Amino acid sequence: LQASNTPSINSNFSISSSNVCTGTGSFTASGATTSTTFEGRPALSATSMLNINYTNCSPATISSTTTNYVDTNYVPLGASSDKYLVYTGTFNAPSTARVGDVGIISNLSRYTNSSKTTQDGTGQLSYVVEADTADSALITVVTKSYTMSNALELTQLTKYRINSSNQFTLVSITIQYANGVNIVMTRT
């Protein structure tokens, strides 16, 4: 599962949602190869970009860039985008996983920016491993985001296919908002 933290990805996808928005998009991510520091620790960084183009909703275009940070053993440390995330506690992703495995990977603290003067939420990463084909499995990384009063804001399900050669392919990203709106981005 640690390898899922740093795959290079270049995927196009179709978008559907429970609020009738449809469209297309793209997700690109570099592998974690750039040496840097995060929270005073040696780290590697990887940049990901998400672009969404709705055909029937406003805003018509949404773009987001995130920098993810891992240590030199590819253990996640945090991320920076419009928010600043720091993984807390022990990282619990196994180096191997079997179909049927589930578990909590880590908790996180979310801040408004890297100064960390204002915390505006928390979160939890977990995983589920499901059967796919004779030579592959599906790994879903589940990210739950909470307000400071512990109300669920959203659940993001990022599904990867892993084959017997340990190669990851992004399958889909589903975002389930607490207000009932669901957005599904399926790789095309």
PDB file of C-alpha atoms in Angstrom:
ATOM      1  CA  LEU A   1       0.000   0.000   0.000  1.00  0.00           C
ATOM      2  CA  GLN A   2       2.872   2.399   0.528  1.00  0.00           C
ATOM      3  CA  ALA A   3       3.513   2.348  -3.213  1.00  0.00           C
ATOM      4  CA  SER A   4       0.052   3.865  -3.756  1.00  0.00           C
ATOM      5  CA  ASN A   5       1.353   7.070  -2.167  1.00  0.00           C
ATOM      6  CA  THR A   6       3.670   7.886  -5.054  1.00  0.00           C
ATOM      7  CA  PRO A   7       2.470   6.458  -8.368  1.00  0.00           C
ATOM      8  CA  SER A   8       2.854   8.486 -11.543  1.00  0.00           C
ATOM      9  CA  ILE A   9      -0.625   8.889 -13.006  1.00  0.00           C
ATOM     10  CA  ASN A  10      -2.007  10.534 -16.118  1.00  0.00           C
ATOM     11  CA  SER A  11      -5.737   9.832 -16.455  1.00  0.00           C
ATOM     12  CA  ASN A  12      -8.727  11.332 -18.183  1.00  0.00           C
ATOM     13  CA  PHE A  13     -12.165  10.699 -16.737  1.00  0.00           C
ATOM     14  CA  SER A  14     -15.862  11.290 -17.182  1.00  0.00           C
ATOM     15  CA  ILE A  15     -17.851  12.971 -14.422  1.00  0.00           C
ATOM     16  CA  SER A  16     -21.331  12.276 -13.184  1.00  0.00           C
ATOM     17  CA  SER A  17     -22.962  13.521 -10.008  1.00  0.00           C
ATOM     18  CA  SER A  18     -26.140  13.281  -7.987  1.00  0.00           C
ATOM     19  CA  ASN A  19     -26.858  16.973  -8.679  1.00  0.00           C
ATOM     20  CA  VAL A  20     -26.954  16.333 -12.477  1.00  0.00           C
ATOM     21  CA  CYS A  21     -23.592  17.930 -13.238  1.00  0.00           C
ATOM     22  CA  THR A  22     -21.711  16.084 -15.967  1.00  0.00           C
ATOM     23  CA  GLY A  23     -18.445  16.669 -17.742  1.00  0.00           C
ATOM     24  CA  THR A  24     -14.892  15.515 -18.218  1.00  0.00           C
ATOM     25  CA  GLY A  25     -11.636  15.982 -16.432  1.00  0.00           C
ATOM     26  CA  SER A  26      -8.046  14.946 -16.011  1.00  0.00           C
ATOM     27  CA  PHE A  27      -5.829  13.937 -13.123  1.00  0.00           C
ATOM     28  CA  THR A  28      -2.045  13.882 -13.333  1.00  0.00           C
ATOM     29  CA  ALA A  29       0.396  13.033 -10.584  1.00  0.00           C
ATOM     30  CA  SER A  30       4.155  12.804 -10.589  1.00  0.00           C
ATOM     31  CA  GLY A  31       5.984  10.199  -8.572  1.00  0.00           C
ATOM     32  CA  ALA A  32       7.622  11.453  -5.378  1.00  0.00           C
ATOM     33  CA  THR A  33      11.149  12.183  -6.589  1.00  0.00           C
ATOM     34  CA  THR A  34      11.865  15.812  -5.616  1.00  0.00           C
ATOM     35  CA  SER A  35      13.993  16.153  -2.471  1.00  0.00           C
ATOM     36  CA  THR A  36      12.666  18.702   0.010  1.00  0.00           C
ATOM     37  CA  THR A  37      11.668  19.036   3.653  1.00  0.00           C
ATOM     38  CA  PHE A  38       8.269  18.877   5.347  1.00  0.00           C
ATOM     39  CA  GLU A  39       7.749  19.953   8.940  1.00  0.00           C
ATOM     40  CA  GLY A  40      11.541  20.053   9.340  1.00  0.00           C
ATOM     41  CA  ARG A  41      12.060  16.473   8.151  1.00  0.00           C
ATOM     42  CA  PRO A  42      13.749  15.238   4.968  1.00  0.00           C
ATOM     43  CA  ALA A  43      11.053  14.439   2.428  1.00  0.00           C
ATOM     44  CA  LEU A  44      10.216  13.746  -1.191  1.00  0.00           C
ATOM     45  CA  SER A  45       7.449  15.676  -2.897  1.00  0.00           C
ATOM     46  CA  ALA A  46       5.042  14.872  -5.708  1.00  0.00           C
ATOM     47  CA  THR A  47       2.661  17.242  -7.444  1.00  0.00           C
ATOM     48  CA  SER A  48      -0.837  16.325  -8.585  1.00  0.00           C
ATOM     49  CA  MET A  49      -3.242  18.355 -10.709  1.00  0.00           C
ATOM     50  CA  LEU A  50      -6.991  17.895 -11.000  1.00  0.00           C
ATOM     51  CA  ASN A  51      -8.905  19.686 -13.766  1.00  0.00           C
ATOM     52  CA  ILE A  52     -12.693  19.459 -14.065  1.00  0.00           C
ATOM     53  CA  ASN A  53     -14.755  20.793 -16.973  1.00  0.00           C
ATOM     54  CA  TYR A  54     -18.515  20.707 -16.379  1.00  0.00           C
ATOM     55  CA  THR A  55     -20.786  20.869 -19.414  1.00  0.00           C
ATOM     56  CA  ASN A  56     -23.882  21.971 -17.513  1.00  0.00           C
ATOM     57  CA  CYS A  57     -22.918  23.424 -14.114  1.00  0.00           C
ATOM     58  CA  SER A  58     -21.298  26.480 -12.652  1.00  0.00           C
ATOM     59  CA  PRO A  59     -18.463  27.033 -12.179  1.00  0.00           C
ATOM     60  CA  ALA A  60     -17.726  25.425 -15.528  1.00  0.00           C
ATOM     61  CA  THR A  61     -14.047  24.805 -14.721  1.00  0.00           C
ATOM     62  CA  ILE A  62     -12.362  23.754 -11.485  1.00  0.00           C
ATOM     63  CA  SER A  63      -8.605  23.298 -11.136  1.00  0.00           C
ATOM     64  CA  SER A  64      -6.608  22.189  -8.121  1.00  0.00           C
ATOM     65  CA  THR A  65      -2.912  21.547  -7.534  1.00  0.00           C
ATOM     66  CA  THR A  66      -1.666  19.579  -4.527  1.00  0.00           C
ATOM     67  CA  THR A  67       1.847  18.822  -3.346  1.00  0.00           C
ATOM     68  CA  ASN A  68       2.090  15.559  -1.406  1.00  0.00           C
ATOM     69  CA  TYR A  69       5.015  14.857   0.911  1.00  0.00           C
ATOM     70  CA  VAL A  70       6.423  11.462   1.892  1.00  0.00           C
ATOM     71  CA  ASP A  71       9.505  10.487   3.850  1.00  0.00           C
ATOM     72  CA  THR A  72      12.363   8.601   2.194  1.00  0.00           C
ATOM     73  CA  ASN A  73      10.541   5.308   2.925  1.00  0.00           C
ATOM     74  CA  TYR A  74       7.450   6.702   1.118  1.00  0.00           C
ATOM     75  CA  VAL A  75       5.470   7.055   4.333  1.00  0.00           C
ATOM     76  CA  PRO A  76       3.049  10.006   3.926  1.00  0.00           C
ATOM     77  CA  LEU A  77       3.863  13.117   5.937  1.00  0.00           C
ATOM     78  CA  GLY A  78       1.286  15.580   4.648  1.00  0.00           C
ATOM     79  CA  ALA A  79       0.062  17.689   1.761  1.00  0.00           C
ATOM     80  CA  SER A  80      -0.327  21.298   0.719  1.00  0.00           C
ATOM     81  CA  SER A  81      -3.023  22.772  -1.544  1.00  0.00           C
ATOM     82  CA  ASP A  82      -5.704  25.269  -0.559  1.00  0.00           C
ATOM     83  CA  LYS A  83      -5.306  23.658   2.909  1.00  0.00           C
ATOM     84  CA  TYR A  84      -2.311  22.246   4.769  1.00  0.00           C
ATOM     85  CA  LEU A  85      -2.526  18.632   5.949  1.00  0.00           C
ATOM     86  CA  VAL A  86      -0.260  16.900   8.459  1.00  0.00           C
ATOM     87  CA  TYR A  87      -0.545  13.165   9.101  1.00  0.00           C
ATOM     88  CA  THR A  88      -0.514  12.435  12.807  1.00  0.00           C
ATOM     89  CA  GLY A  89       0.324   9.338  14.790  1.00  0.00           C
ATOM     90  CA  THR A  90       1.751   6.134  13.434  1.00  0.00           C
ATOM     91  CA  PHE A  91       1.393   5.319   9.744  1.00  0.00           C
ATOM     92  CA  ASN A  92      -0.272   1.894   9.606  1.00  0.00           C
ATOM     93  CA  ALA A  93      -0.387   0.852   5.941  1.00  0.00           C
ATOM     94  CA  PRO A  94       0.938  -2.667   5.477  1.00  0.00           C
ATOM     95  CA  SER A  95       3.708  -3.334   2.972  1.00  0.00           C
ATOM     96  CA  THR A  96       1.575  -6.172   1.579  1.00  0.00           C
ATOM     97  CA  ALA A  97      -2.179  -6.614   1.521  1.00  0.00           C
ATOM     98  CA  ARG A  98      -4.648  -9.355   0.636  1.00  0.00           C
ATOM     99  CA  VAL A  99      -8.185  -9.286  -0.697  1.00  0.00           C
ATOM    100  CA  GLY A 100     -10.484  -8.643   2.246  1.00  0.00           C
ATOM    101  CA  ASP A 101      -7.969  -6.580   4.223  1.00  0.00           C
ATOM    102  CA  VAL A 102      -9.220  -3.313   5.736  1.00  0.00           C
ATOM    103  CA  GLY A 103      -7.558  -0.928   8.136  1.00  0.00           C
ATOM    104  CA  ILE A 104      -6.882   2.581   9.317  1.00  0.00           C
ATOM    105  CA  ILE A 105      -3.767   4.086   7.754  1.00  0.00           C
ATOM    106  CA  SER A 106      -3.424   7.374   9.630  1.00  0.00           C
ATOM    107  CA  ASN A 107      -5.196  10.353  11.122  1.00  0.00           C
ATOM    108  CA  LEU A 108      -4.578  13.885   9.939  1.00  0.00           C
ATOM    109  CA  SER A 109      -4.876  17.478  11.068  1.00  0.00           C
ATOM    110  CA  ARG A 110      -6.056  20.101   8.562  1.00  0.00           C
ATOM    111  CA  TYR A 111      -4.973  23.729   8.798  1.00  0.00           C
ATOM    112  CA  THR A 112      -5.864  26.821   6.791  1.00  0.00           C
ATOM    113  CA  ASN A 113      -2.183  27.204   5.765  1.00  0.00           C
ATOM    114  CA  SER A 114       1.361  26.073   6.563  1.00  0.00           C
ATOM    115  CA  SER A 115       1.706  28.459   9.519  1.00  0.00           C
ATOM    116  CA  LYS A 116      -0.654  26.047  11.356  1.00  0.00           C
ATOM    117  CA  THR A 117      -2.097  28.887  13.447  1.00  0.00           C
ATOM    118  CA  THR A 118      -5.680  27.875  12.589  1.00  0.00           C
ATOM    119  CA  GLN A 119      -6.753  24.251  12.523  1.00  0.00           C
ATOM    120  CA  ASP A 120     -10.049  23.889  10.671  1.00  0.00           C
ATOM    121  CA  GLY A 121     -10.548  20.139  10.582  1.00  0.00           C
ATOM    122  CA  THR A 122      -9.337  16.604  11.030  1.00  0.00           C
ATOM    123  CA  GLY A 123      -9.411  13.482   8.944  1.00  0.00           C
ATOM    124  CA  GLN A 124      -8.719   9.796   8.699  1.00  0.00           C
ATOM    125  CA  LEU A 125      -7.228   7.632   5.955  1.00  0.00           C
ATOM    126  CA  SER A 126      -8.163   3.983   5.686  1.00  0.00           C
ATOM    127  CA  TYR A 127      -8.075   1.274   3.032  1.00  0.00           C
ATOM    128  CA  VAL A 128     -10.114  -1.610   1.676  1.00  0.00           C
ATOM    129  CA  VAL A 129      -8.747  -4.364  -0.604  1.00  0.00           C
ATOM    130  CA  GLU A 130     -11.284  -6.036  -2.911  1.00  0.00           C
ATOM    131  CA  ALA A 131     -11.139  -8.804  -5.500  1.00  0.00           C
ATOM    132  CA  ASP A 132     -10.872  -7.770  -9.149  1.00  0.00           C
ATOM    133  CA  THR A 133      -9.449 -10.344 -11.587  1.00  0.00           C
ATOM    134  CA  ALA A 134      -7.193 -13.379 -11.208  1.00  0.00           C
ATOM    135  CA  ASP A 135      -4.156 -11.087 -11.682  1.00  0.00           C
ATOM    136  CA  SER A 136      -5.310  -7.894  -9.968  1.00  0.00           C
ATOM    137  CA  ALA A 137      -7.015  -6.435  -6.922  1.00  0.00           C
ATOM    138  CA  LEU A 138      -8.750  -3.147  -6.182  1.00  0.00           C
ATOM    139  CA  ILE A 139      -7.404  -0.953  -3.401  1.00  0.00           C
ATOM    140  CA  THR A 140      -9.653   1.858  -2.233  1.00  0.00           C
ATOM    141  CA  VAL A 141      -8.060   4.594  -0.143  1.00  0.00           C
ATOM    142  CA  VAL A 142     -10.820   6.182   1.943  1.00  0.00           C
ATOM    143  CA  THR A 143     -10.312   9.758   3.174  1.00  0.00           C
ATOM    144  CA  LYS A 144     -12.843  11.127   5.651  1.00  0.00           C
ATOM    145  CA  SER A 145     -12.786  14.868   6.403  1.00  0.00           C
ATOM    146  CA  TYR A 146     -14.342  16.313   9.557  1.00  0.00           C
ATOM    147  CA  THR A 147     -14.993  19.795  10.919  1.00  0.00           C
ATOM    148  CA  MET A 148     -13.466  20.815  14.238  1.00  0.00           C
ATOM    149  CA  SER A 149     -16.783  19.851  15.877  1.00  0.00           C
ATOM    150  CA  ASN A 150     -16.319  16.335  14.424  1.00  0.00           C
ATOM    151  CA  ALA A 151     -19.093  16.617  11.822  1.00  0.00           C
ATOM    152  CA  LEU A 152     -18.385  14.641   8.646  1.00  0.00           C
ATOM    153  CA  GLU A 153     -17.827  16.986   5.670  1.00  0.00           C
ATOM    154  CA  LEU A 154     -16.987  14.494   2.969  1.00  0.00           C
ATOM    155  CA  THR A 155     -15.726  11.033   2.177  1.00  0.00           C
ATOM    156  CA  GLN A 156     -13.371  10.559  -0.780  1.00  0.00           C
ATOM    157  CA  LEU A 157     -12.890   7.083  -2.235  1.00  0.00           C
ATOM    158  CA  THR A 158      -9.832   6.790  -4.482  1.00  0.00           C
ATOM    159  CA  LYS A 159      -9.822   3.413  -6.185  1.00  0.00           C
ATOM    160  CA  TYR A 160      -6.700   1.872  -7.736  1.00  0.00           C
ATOM    161  CA  ARG A 161      -6.178  -1.386  -9.594  1.00  0.00           C
ATOM    162  CA  ILE A 162      -2.937  -3.156  -8.691  1.00  0.00           C
ATOM    163  CA  ASN A 163      -1.663  -5.995 -10.835  1.00  0.00           C
ATOM    164  CA  SER A 164       0.651  -8.896 -10.025  1.00  0.00           C
ATOM    165  CA  SER A 165       3.643  -6.737 -11.117  1.00  0.00           C
ATOM    166  CA  ASN A 166       2.734  -4.181  -8.398  1.00  0.00           C
ATOM    167  CA  GLN A 167       1.685  -1.569 -11.002  1.00  0.00           C
ATOM    168  CA  PHE A 168      -1.042   0.854  -9.927  1.00  0.00           C
ATOM    169  CA  THR A 169      -3.739   2.269 -12.212  1.00  0.00           C
ATOM    170  CA  LEU A 170      -6.238   4.856 -11.049  1.00  0.00           C
ATOM    171  CA  VAL A 171      -9.782   3.532 -11.593  1.00  0.00           C
ATOM    172  CA  SER A 172     -12.031   6.188 -10.083  1.00  0.00           C
ATOM    173  CA  ILE A 173     -12.423   8.955  -7.536  1.00  0.00           C
ATOM    174  CA  THR A 174     -15.754   9.321  -5.753  1.00  0.00           C
ATOM    175  CA  ILE A 175     -16.501  12.261  -3.467  1.00  0.00           C
ATOM    176  CA  GLN A 176     -19.503  11.903  -1.181  1.00  0.00           C
ATOM    177  CA  TYR A 177     -20.429  15.210   0.470  1.00  0.00           C
ATOM    178  CA  ALA A 178     -22.342  15.280   3.763  1.00  0.00           C
ATOM    179  CA  ASN A 179     -25.099  17.297   2.067  1.00  0.00           C
ATOM    180  CA  GLY A 180     -25.897  14.305  -0.164  1.00  0.00           C
ATOM    181  CA  VAL A 181     -24.141  15.412  -3.353  1.00  0.00           C
ATOM    182  CA  ASN A 182     -21.955  12.667  -4.831  1.00  0.00           C
ATOM    183  CA  ILE A 183     -19.430  13.194  -7.612  1.00  0.00           C
ATOM    184  CA  VAL A 184     -18.045  10.185  -9.468  1.00  0.00           C
ATOM    185  CA  MET A 185     -14.982  10.528 -11.701  1.00  0.00           C
ATOM    186  CA  THR A 186     -14.450   7.359 -13.735  1.00  0.00           C
ATOM    187  CA  ARG A 187     -11.297   6.812 -15.771  1.00  0.00           C
ATOM    188  CA  THR A 188     -11.897   6.754 -19.521  1.00  0.00           C
TER     189      THR A 188
END
